[in-house]
Coordinates of C-alpha atoms and ligand atoms in Angstrom, one line a residue:
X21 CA 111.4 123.1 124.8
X22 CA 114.7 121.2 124.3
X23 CA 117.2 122.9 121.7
X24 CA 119.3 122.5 119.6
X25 CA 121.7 125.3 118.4
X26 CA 120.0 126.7 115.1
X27 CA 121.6 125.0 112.1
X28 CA 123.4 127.9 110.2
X29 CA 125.6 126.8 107.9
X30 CA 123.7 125.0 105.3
X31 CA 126.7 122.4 104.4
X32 CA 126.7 120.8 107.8
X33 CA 125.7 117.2 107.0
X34 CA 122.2 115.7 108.2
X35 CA 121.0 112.6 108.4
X36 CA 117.5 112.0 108.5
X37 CA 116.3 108.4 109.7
X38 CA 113.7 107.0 107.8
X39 CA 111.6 107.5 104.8
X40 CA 107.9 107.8 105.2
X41 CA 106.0 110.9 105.4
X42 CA 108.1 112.7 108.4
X43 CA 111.5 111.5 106.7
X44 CA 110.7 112.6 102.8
X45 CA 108.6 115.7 104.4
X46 CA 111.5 117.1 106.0
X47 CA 114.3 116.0 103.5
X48 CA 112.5 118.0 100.7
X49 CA 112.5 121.0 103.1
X50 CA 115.6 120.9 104.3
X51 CA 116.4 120.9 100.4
X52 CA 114.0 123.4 99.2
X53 CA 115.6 126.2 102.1
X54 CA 119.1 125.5 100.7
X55 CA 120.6 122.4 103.2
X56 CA 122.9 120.6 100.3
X57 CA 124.4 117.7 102.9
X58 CA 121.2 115.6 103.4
X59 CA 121.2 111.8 103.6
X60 CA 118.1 109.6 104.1
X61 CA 118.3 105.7 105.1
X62 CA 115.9 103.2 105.7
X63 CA 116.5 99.5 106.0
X64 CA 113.6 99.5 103.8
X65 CA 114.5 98.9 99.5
X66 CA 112.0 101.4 98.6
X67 CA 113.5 101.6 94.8
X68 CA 112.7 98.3 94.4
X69 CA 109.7 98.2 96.8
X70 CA 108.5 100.7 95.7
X71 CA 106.6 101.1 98.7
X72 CA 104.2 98.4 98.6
X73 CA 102.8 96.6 101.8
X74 CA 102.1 93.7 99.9
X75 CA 106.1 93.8 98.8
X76 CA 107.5 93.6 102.5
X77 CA 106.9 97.2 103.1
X78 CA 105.9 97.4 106.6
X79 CA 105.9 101.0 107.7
X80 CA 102.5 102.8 108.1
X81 CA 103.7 105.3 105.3
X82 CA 103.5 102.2 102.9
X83 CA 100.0 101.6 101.7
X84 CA 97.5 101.1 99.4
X85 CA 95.4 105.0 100.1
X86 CA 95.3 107.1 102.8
X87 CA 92.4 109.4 103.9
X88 CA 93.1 113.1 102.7
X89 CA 90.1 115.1 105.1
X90 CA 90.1 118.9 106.8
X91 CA 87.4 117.9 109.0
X92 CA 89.3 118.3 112.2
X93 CA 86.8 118.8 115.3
X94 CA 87.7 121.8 117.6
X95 CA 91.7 120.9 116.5
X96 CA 91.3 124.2 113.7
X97 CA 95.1 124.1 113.6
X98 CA 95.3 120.9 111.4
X99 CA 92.4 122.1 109.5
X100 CA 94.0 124.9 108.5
X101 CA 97.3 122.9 107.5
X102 CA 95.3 120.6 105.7
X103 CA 93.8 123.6 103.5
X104 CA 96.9 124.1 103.0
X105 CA 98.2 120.5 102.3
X106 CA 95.5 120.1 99.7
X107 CA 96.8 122.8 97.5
X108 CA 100.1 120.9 97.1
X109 CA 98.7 117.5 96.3
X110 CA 96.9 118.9 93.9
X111 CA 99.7 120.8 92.2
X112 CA 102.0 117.6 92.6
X113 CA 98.7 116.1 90.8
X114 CA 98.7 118.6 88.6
X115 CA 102.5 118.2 87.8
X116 CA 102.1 114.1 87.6
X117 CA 99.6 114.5 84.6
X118 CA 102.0 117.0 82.6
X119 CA 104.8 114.1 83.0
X120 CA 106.6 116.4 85.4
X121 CA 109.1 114.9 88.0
X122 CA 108.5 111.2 86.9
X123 CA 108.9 108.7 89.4
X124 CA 110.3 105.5 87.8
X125 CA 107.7 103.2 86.8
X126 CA 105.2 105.7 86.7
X127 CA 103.3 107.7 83.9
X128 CA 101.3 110.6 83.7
X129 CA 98.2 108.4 83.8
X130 CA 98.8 108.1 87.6
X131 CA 97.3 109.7 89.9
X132 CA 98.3 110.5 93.5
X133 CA 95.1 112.5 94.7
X134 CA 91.7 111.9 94.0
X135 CA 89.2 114.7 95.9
X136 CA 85.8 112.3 96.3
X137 CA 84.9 113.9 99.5
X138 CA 84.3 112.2 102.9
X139 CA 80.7 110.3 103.9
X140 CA 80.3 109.9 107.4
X141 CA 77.7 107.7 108.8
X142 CA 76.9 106.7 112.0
X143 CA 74.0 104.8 114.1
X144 CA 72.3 108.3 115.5
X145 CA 70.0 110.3 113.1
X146 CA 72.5 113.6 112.9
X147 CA 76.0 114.1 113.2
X148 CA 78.0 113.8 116.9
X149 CA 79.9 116.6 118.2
X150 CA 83.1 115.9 116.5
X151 CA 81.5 116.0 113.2
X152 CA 79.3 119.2 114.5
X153 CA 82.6 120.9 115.6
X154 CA 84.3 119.8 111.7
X155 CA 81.4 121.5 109.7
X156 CA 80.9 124.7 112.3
X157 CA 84.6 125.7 111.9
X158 CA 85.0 124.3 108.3
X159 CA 81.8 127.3 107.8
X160 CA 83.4 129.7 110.1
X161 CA 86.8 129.4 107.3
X162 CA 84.3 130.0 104.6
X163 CA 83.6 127.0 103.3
X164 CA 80.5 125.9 104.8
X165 CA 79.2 125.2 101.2
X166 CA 81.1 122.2 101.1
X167 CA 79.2 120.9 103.9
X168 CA 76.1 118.7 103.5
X169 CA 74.0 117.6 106.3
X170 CA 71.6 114.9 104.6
X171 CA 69.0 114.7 107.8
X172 CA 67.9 118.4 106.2
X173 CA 65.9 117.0 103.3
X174 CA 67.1 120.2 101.1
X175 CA 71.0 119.3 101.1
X176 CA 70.2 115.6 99.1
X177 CA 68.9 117.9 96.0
X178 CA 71.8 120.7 96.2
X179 CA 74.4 117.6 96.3
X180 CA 73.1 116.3 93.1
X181 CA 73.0 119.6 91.8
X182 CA 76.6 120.0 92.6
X183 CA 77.3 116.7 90.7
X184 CA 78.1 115.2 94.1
X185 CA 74.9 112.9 93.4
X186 CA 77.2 109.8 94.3
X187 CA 77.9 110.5 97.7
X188 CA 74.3 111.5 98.5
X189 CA 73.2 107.6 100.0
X190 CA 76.4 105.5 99.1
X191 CA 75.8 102.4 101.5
X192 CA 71.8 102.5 99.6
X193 CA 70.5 103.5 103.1
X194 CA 67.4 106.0 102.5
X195 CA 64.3 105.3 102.7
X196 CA 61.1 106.8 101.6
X197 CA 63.4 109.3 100.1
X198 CA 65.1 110.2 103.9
X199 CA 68.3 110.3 103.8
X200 CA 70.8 110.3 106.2
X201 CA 74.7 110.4 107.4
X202 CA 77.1 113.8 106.4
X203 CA 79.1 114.4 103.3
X204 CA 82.4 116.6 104.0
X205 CA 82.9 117.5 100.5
X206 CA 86.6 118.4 101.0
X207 CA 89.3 115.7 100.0
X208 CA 89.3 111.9 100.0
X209 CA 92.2 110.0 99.2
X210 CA 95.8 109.4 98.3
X211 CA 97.4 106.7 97.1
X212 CA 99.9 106.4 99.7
X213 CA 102.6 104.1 98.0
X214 CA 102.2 106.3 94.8
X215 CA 102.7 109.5 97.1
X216 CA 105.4 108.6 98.9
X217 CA 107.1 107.7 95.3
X218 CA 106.8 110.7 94.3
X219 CA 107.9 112.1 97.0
X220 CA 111.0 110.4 97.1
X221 CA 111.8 110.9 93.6
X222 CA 111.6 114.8 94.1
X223 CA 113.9 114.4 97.5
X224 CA 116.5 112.9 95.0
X225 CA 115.8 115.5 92.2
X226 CA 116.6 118.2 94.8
X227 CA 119.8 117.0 95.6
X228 CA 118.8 114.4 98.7
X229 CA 120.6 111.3 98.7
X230 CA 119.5 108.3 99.9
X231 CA 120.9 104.9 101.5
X232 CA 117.5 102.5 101.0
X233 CA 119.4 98.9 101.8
X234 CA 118.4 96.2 104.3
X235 CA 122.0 96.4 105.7
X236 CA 123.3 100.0 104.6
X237 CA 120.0 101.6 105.4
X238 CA 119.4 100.3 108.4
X239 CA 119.8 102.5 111.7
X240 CA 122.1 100.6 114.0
X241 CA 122.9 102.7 116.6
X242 CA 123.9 106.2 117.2
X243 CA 127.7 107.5 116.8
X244 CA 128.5 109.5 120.1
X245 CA 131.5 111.8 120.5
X246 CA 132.0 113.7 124.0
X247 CA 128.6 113.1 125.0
X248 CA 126.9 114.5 121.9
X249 CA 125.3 112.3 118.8
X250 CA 127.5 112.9 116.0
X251 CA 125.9 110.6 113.2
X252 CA 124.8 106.8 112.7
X253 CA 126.2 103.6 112.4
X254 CA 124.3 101.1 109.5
X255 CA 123.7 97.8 109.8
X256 CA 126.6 97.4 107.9
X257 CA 129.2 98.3 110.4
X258 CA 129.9 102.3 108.3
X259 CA 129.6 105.6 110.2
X260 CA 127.8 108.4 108.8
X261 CA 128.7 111.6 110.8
X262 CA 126.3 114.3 110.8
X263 CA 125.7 117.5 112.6
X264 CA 121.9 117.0 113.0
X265 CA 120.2 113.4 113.2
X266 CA 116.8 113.4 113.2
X267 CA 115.0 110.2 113.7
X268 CA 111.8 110.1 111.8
X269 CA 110.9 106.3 112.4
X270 CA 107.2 106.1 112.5
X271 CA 106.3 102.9 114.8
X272 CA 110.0 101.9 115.4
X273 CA 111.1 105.3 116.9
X274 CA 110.1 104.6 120.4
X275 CA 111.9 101.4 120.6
X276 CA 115.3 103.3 118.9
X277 CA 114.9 106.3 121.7
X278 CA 113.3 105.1 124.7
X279 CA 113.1 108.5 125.9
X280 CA 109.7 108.4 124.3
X281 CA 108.3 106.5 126.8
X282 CA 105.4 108.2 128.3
X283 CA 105.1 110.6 125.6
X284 CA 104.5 108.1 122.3
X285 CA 103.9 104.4 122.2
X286 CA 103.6 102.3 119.1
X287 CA 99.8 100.7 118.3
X288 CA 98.4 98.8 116.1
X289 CA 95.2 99.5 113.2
X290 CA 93.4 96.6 111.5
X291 CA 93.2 96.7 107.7
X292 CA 91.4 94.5 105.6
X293 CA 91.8 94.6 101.3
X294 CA 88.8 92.7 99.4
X295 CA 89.8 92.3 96.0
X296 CA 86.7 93.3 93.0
X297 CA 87.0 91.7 89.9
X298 CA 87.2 93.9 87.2
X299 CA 84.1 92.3 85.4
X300 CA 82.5 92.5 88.3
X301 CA 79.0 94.9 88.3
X302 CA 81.0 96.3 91.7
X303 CA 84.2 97.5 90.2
X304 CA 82.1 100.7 88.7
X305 CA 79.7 100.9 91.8
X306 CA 82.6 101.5 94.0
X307 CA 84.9 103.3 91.7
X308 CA 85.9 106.8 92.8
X309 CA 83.7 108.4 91.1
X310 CA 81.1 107.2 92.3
X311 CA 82.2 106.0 95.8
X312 CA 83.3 108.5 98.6
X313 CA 85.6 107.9 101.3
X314 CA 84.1 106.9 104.0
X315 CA 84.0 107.0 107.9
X316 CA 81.8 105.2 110.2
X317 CA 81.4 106.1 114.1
X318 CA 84.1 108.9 113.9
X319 CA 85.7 109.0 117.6
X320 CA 82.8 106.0 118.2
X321 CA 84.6 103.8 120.6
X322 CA 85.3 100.0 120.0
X323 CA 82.7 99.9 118.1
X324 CA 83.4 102.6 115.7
X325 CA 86.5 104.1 114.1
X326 CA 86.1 102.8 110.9
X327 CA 87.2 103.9 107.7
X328 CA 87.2 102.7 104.0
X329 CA 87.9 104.0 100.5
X330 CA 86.8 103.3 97.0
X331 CA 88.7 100.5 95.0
X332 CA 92.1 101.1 93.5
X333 CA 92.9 101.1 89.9
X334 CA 94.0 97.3 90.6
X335 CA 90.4 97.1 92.3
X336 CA 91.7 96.3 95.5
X337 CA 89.3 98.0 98.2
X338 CA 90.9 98.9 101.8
X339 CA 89.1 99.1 105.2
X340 CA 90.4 100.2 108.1
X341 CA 89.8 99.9 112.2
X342 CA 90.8 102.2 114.6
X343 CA 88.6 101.5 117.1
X344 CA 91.2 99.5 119.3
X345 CA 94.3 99.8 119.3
X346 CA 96.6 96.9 119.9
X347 CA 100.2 96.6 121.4
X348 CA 102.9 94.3 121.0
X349 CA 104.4 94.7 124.6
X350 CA 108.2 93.5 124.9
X351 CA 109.9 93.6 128.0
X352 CA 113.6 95.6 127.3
X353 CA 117.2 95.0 128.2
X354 CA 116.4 97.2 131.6
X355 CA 113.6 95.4 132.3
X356 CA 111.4 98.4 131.2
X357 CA 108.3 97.0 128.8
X358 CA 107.7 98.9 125.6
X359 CA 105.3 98.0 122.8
X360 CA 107.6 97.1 119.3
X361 CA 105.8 96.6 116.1
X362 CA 105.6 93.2 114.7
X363 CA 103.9 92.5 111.5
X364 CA 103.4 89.8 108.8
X365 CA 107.0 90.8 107.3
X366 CA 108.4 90.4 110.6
X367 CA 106.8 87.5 112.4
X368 CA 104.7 84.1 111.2
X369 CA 102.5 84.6 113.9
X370 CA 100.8 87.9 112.9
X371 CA 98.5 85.1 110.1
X372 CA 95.8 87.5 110.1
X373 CA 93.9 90.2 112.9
X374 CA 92.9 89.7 116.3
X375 CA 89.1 88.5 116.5
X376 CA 87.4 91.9 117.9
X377 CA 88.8 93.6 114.1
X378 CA 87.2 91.0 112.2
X379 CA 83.9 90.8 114.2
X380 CA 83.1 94.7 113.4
X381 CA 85.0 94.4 110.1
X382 CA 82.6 92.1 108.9
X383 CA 79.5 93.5 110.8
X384 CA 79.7 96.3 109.1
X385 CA 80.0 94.8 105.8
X386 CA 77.6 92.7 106.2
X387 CA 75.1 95.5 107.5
X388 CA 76.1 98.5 105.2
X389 CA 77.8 96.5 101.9
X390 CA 76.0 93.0 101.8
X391 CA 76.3 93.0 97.9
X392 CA 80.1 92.1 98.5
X393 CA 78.9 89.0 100.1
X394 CA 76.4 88.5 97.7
X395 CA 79.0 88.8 94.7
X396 CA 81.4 86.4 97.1
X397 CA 84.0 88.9 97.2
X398 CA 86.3 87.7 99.9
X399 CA 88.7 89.6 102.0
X400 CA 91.8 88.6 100.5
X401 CA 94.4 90.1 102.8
X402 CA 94.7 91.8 105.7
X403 CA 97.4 94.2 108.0
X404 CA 98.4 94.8 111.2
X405 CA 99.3 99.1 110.4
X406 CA 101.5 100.4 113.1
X407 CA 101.3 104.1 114.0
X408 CA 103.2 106.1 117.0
X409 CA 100.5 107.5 119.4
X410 CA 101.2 110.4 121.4
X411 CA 99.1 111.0 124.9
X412 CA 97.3 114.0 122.9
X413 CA 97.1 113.0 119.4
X414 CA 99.4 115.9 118.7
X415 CA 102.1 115.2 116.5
X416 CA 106.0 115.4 118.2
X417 CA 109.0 117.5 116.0
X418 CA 111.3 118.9 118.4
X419 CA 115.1 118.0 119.8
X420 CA 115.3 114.7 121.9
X421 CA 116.1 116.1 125.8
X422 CA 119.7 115.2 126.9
X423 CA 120.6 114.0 123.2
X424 CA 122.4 116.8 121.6
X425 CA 122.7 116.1 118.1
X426 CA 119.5 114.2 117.9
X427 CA 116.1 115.8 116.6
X428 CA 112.8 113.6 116.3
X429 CA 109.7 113.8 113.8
X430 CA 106.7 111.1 114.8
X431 CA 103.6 110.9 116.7
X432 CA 101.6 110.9 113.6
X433 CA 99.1 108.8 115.7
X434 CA 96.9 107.9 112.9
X435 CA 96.4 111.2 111.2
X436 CA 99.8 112.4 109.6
X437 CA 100.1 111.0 106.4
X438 CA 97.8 114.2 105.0
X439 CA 100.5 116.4 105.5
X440 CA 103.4 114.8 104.1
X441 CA 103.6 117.9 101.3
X442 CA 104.0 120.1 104.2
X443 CA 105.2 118.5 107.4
X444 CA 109.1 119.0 106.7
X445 CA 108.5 122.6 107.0
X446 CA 108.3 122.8 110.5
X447 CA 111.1 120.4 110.7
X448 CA 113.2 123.2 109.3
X449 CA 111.8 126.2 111.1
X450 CA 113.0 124.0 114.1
X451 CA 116.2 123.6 112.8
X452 CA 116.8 126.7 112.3
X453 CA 115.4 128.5 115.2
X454 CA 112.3 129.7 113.5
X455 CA 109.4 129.3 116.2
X456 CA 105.7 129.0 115.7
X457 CA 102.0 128.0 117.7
X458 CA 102.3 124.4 115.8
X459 CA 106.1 124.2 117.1
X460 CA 104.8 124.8 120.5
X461 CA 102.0 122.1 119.7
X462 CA 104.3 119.5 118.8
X463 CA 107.3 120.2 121.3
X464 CA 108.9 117.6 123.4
X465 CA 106.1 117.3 126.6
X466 CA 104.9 115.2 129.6
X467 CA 101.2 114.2 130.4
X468 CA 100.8 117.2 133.4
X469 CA 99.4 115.5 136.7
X470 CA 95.6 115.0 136.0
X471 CA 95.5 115.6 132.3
X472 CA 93.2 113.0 131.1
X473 CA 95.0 111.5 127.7
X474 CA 93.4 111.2 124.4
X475 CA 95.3 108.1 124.0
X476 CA 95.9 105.9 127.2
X477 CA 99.9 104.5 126.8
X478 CA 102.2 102.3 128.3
X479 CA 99.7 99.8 130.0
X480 CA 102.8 97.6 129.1
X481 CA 102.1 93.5 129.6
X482 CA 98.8 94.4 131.6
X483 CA 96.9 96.0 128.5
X484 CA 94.0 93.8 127.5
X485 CA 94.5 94.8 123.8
X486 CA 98.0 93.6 124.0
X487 CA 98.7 91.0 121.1
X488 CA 99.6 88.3 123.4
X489 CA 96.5 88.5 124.5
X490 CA 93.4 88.4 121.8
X491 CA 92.5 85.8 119.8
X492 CA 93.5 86.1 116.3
X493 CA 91.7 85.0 113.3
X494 CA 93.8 83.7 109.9
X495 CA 92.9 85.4 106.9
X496 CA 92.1 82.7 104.9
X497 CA 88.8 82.0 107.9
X498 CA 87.3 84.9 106.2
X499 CA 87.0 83.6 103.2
X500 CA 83.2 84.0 102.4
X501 CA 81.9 80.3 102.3
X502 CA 84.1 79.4 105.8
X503 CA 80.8 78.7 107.7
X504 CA 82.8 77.0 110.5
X505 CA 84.8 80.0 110.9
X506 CA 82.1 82.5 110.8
X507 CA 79.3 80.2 113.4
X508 CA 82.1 81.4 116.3
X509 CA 81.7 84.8 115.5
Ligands
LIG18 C1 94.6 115.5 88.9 O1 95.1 115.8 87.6 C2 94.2 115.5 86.6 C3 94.9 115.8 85.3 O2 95.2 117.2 85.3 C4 92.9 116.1 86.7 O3 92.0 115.7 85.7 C5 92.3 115.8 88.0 O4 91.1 116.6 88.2 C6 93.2 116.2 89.2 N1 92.7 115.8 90.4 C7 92.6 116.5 91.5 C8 92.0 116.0 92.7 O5 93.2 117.6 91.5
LIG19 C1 69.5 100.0 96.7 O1 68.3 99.6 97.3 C2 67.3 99.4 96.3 C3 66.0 99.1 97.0 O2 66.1 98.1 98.0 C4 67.7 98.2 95.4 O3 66.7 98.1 94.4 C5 69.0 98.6 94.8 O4 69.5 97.5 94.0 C6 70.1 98.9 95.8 N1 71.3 99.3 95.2 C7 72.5 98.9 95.5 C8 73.6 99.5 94.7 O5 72.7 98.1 96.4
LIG20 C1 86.1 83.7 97.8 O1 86.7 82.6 98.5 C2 86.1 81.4 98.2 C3 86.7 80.3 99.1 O2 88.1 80.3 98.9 C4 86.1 81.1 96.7 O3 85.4 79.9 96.5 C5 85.5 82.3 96.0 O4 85.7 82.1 94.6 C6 86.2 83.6 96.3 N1 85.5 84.7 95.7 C7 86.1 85.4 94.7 C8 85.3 86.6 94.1 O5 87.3 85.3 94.4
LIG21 C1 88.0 77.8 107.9 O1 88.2 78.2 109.3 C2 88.6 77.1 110.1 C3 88.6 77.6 111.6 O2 89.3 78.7 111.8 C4 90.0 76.8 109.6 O3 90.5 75.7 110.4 C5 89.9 76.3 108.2 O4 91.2 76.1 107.6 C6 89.3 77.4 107.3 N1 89.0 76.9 106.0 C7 89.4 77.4 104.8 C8 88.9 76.8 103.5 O5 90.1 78.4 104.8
LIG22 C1 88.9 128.8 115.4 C2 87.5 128.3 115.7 O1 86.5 128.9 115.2 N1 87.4 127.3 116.5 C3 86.1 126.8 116.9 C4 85.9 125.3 116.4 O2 84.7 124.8 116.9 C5 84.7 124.7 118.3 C6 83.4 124.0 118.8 O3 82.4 124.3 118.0 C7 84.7 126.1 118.9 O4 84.7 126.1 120.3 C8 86.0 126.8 118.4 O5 86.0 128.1 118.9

C-alpha cells in the first residue's frame, strides 16, 4: 500500500477536492476527529445549485434519489457497512424532522430517507445467485425476516401482514393469485440532492469551509514543492497550500491523475425522468408508499441492470440503466486515450441517450408499466450519470503512488452514494495510520495477471460502447405520440 506519513497534528491544512459523497464524507470526518484546517472546492456553485442535475449539476453525487439497499451478494463487507449506513440516515432523518441542522431552503417537512424496501424482478421464476447470495447472508446477520421470496405462496400473506402489502405484486404481475419476483425489505431511497445538502450544511456547521465557485472552486492543477504536492492552484490563478490533498472527483478524477489508468475509468449510466401529474390517478399509485424501489435483471447483462424508484414529491419518476456502460474516449496530451465525462452541461451533442438505453428503457415500460403510456406520460428528460469504475467494483481510498501529498477517494463504480454518512471515516483512519480489512479492500492495486475483471476498462477508442460510436436518440423522440421515432425501434 502507498503511504502517506500519518497526519498528527490536527492544524495542518487539507484540502479536499470535490464535493459529492467522497468529498462531504470525508470532510465531516476529518471534522468530527478534531482536523480544524479543512477546505472543500468544487467548480460546482452548490449554494446556489443546490445540487440539482436539472440546474447544471453534473456530478453523479447530484441527483434526483439514489438506491439505499444492503443486499450485497457474497460482498458481506458492504452489507455490513450499509447496516451501518442505515442507522445514520435515519438519525440525520430523524434530526431533519426536529428542524435540527437546517439546510437553507429546507424545512423539517423534507425528508432525505424513505425505507420502501427493494422489489426485484426478473424474467426466471426465482431469484438468480446474486439475489440468492443477498438474502442467505442478509439471514445468516439475522435478518432473514426481512426477506420475502414471493414464488413461496406463504410469504405474499406475511407481507401484507407486515403492512408491506404494496410491494407484494407492484408491476400488477400475478396471476391466478401466483406471485412472483423478491422483496428485500431493507432500505429504498434517498434523495440524493437533498442528502448531499445536508451534508454539506453540517460540513460547514463543523467548522469545514468551502470554496463552491466556477473559477475559485475549480481544481486547476496541483502546487508542487521539491517533488512533493503541497496544495492546489484554482481556476482563478490563487494557491491553496495544504499538507494533505485528497482528490475526491467522482468521474473527473481519472482525467486529473492519470495514474488511475488501469485501476478506474470513467463510464457512463442512462437515466430517464417521466414527469406524473399530480392529478394524475398515478401520482398515488406510484407514491412511496405504495411503490417500492425497484430492480430488474440485477447483474443481468445488456439486457438487465435496471433500476427505478417511486415518484418524488415534485412527481418526477427516475429510471436508471446500467446494463452498458458507455465511454467518452479522448485521446491525451501523451497520446495515451482516457475516457472524460461529457454531459448535457458540458457538450450540445449529448441531446439525449444512445439508442440501446432507450430500446430497453422503453421495453420495459412498456412491458411492466404500460399505464404510463396509457395516461401519455412522456419521458421528459433524460442523463448521461457518470460514475468511476474500478476493475473490481471495489471502491479506491488510499495515497496516490509516487505523489506525496496527494490522497484519493473514488471508484464508487455505481454503488457508493449509500455510504456517504460513513465513507469519510475510512478516509481518516487512512490519514492517520489507522488500518483496517476495508482499507486493505480499497487500497491502491493492479489487475494481477489473469484476474478476470468485474468491470472491463480502458478499451480506449476501440470500445463498441464508446460514445462516438452508438446512435443516440433526442429526448424529445420519446415523446409518447413520436410514431416515426418509435417504428425504428
Ligand atoms: C423520517 O422521519 C420522520 C419524522 O420523524 C418519520 O416519520 C419517518 O418514519 C422517518 N423515516 C425513516 C425512513 O426513518
Ligand atoms: C392490475 O391488473 C388487473 C387485472 O388485469 C387490473 O384490473 C388492474 O387495473 C391492474 N392494476 C394496475 C394498477 O395496473
Ligand atoms: C407527452 O408528449 C406529447 C407530445 O409532445 C404531448 O402531446 C402530451 O401531452 C405529453 N403528455 C403529458 C402527460 O404531458
Ligand atoms: C420525432 O422523431 C423524429 C425522428 O427522430 C424527429 O425528427 C422529430 O423531431 C420528432 N418529433 C417530435 C414532435 O419531437
Ligand atoms: C459472511 C458470509 O456468511 N458470507 C457468505 C455470503 O454468501 C456466500 C454465498 O452464499 C457464502 O459463500 C459466504 O460465505
Amino acid at each position: 500500500m502507498a503511504s502517506n506519513t500519518p497526519l498528527t497534528d490536527k492544524c495542518f491544512p487539507i484540502v479536499v477536492v470535490g464535493a459529492g459523497v467522497f468529498g462531504l464524507s470525508s470532510a465531516i470526518h476529518l471534522a468530527k476527529r478534531g482536523f480544524q484546517n479543512v477546505t472543500v472546492f468544487d467548480k460546482q456553485p452548490y449554494h446556489k445549485t443546490q445540487y440539482d442535475f436539472e440546474n447544471g449539476c453534473d456530478a453523479a453525487s447530484a441527483d434526483y434519489n439514489k438506491i439505499i439497499r444492503a443486499a450485497y451478494g457474497h460482498e458481506t463487507w458492504y452489507q455490513d457497512l450499509t447496516f451501518d449506513a442505515i442507522e445514520n440516515w435515519k438519525a440525520w432523518n430523524e434530526s431533519l424532522s426536529k428542524g435540527q441542522n437546517l439546510p437553507p431552503g429546507m424545512t423539517d417537512r423534507d425528508r432525505i430517507y424513505v425505507d420502501c424496501g427493494n422489489y426485484h424482478l426478473g424474467d426466471a421464476e426465482g431469484p438468480n445467485l446474486f439475489e440468492k447470495q443477498s438474502i442467505e447472508n442478509i439471514t445468516k446477520a439475522g435478518l432473514g425476516h426481512t426477506q420475502y421470496l414471493f414464488t413461496d405462496a406463504k410469504e405474499a400473506a406475511r407481507a401484507k401482514a407486515n403492512g408491506l402489502g404494496y410491494a407484494v405484486d407492484p408491476f400488477n404481475l400475478s396471476k391466478d393469485g401466483k406471485y412472483q419476483g423478491y422483496f428485500d425489505g431493507i432500505g429504498g431511497l434517498v434523495y440524493a440532492d437533498k442528502a448531499c445538502r445536508y451534508a454539506l450544511h453540517l460540513a460547514e456547521s463543523l467548522g469545514v469551509k468551502l470554496v463552491l465557485d466556477r473559477r475559485a472552486g475549480s481544481f486547476e492543477r496541483f502546487h508542487e514543492q521539491n517533488g512533493k504536492v503541497v496544495g492546489i492552484v484554482t481556476a482563478d490563478g490563487k494557491i491553496h497550500e495544504a499538507t494533505l490533498t485528497l482528490i475526491a472527483l467522482g468521474g473527473w478524477t481519472p482525467t486529473i491523475l492519470p495514474e488511475m489508468d488501469g485501476l478506474c475509468e470513467t463510464t457512463a449510466g442512462s437515466v430517464a425522468m417521466l414527469q406524473i401529474p399530480r392529478d394524475s390517478p398515478l401520482f398515488q399509485r406510484f407514491s412511496p408508499e405504495n411503490f417500492p424501489v425497484w430492480q430488474y435483471k440485477t447483474r443481468g447483462g445488456a439486457d438487465g441492470n435496471l433500476y427505478g424508484f417511486p415518484i418524488d414529491e415534485r412527481g418526477i419518476m427516475k429510471l436508471g440503466y446500467r446494463g452498458t456502460k458507455y465511454t467518452n474516449p479522448q485521446i491525451q496530451s501523451n497520446n495515451k486515450v482516457r475516457s472524460a465525462p461529457i454531459t448535457k452541461w458540458t457538450s450540445p451533442f449529448i441531446t439525449g441517450l444512445p439508442e440501446k438505453s432507450i430500446q430497453v428503457i422503453r421495453g420495459f415500460l412498456d412491458t411492466y408499466m404500460p399505464e404510463l403510456r396509457q395516461n401519455g406520460i412522456n419521458i421528459t428528460s433524460t442523463r448521461l450519470c457518470w460514475y468511476t469504475d474500478s476493475f473490481d467494483n471495489q471502491f479506491v481510498i488510499d495515497a496516490v503512488p509516487n505523489r506525496p501529498g496527494v490522497m484519493v477517494a473514488t471508484g464508487g463504480s455505481g454503488h457508493a452514494f449509500k455510504f456517504l454518512p460513513v465513507i469519510g471515516k475510512f478516509v481518516v483512519d487512512h490519514i492517520e495510520g489507522i488500518q483496517s480489512d476495508m482499507l486493505k479492500r480499497w487500497q491502491w492495486r493492479q489487475l494481477k495477471e489473469g484476474e478476470k475483471p468485474h468491470n472491463e476498462l480502458m478499451k480506449g477508442l476501440a470500445d463498441q460502447n464508446a460514445l462516438q460510436k452508438v446512435r443516440m436518440s433526442r429526448t424529445e423522440d420519446l415523446m409518447l405520440d413520436n410514431m416515426s421515432y418509435r417504428s425504428k425501434l
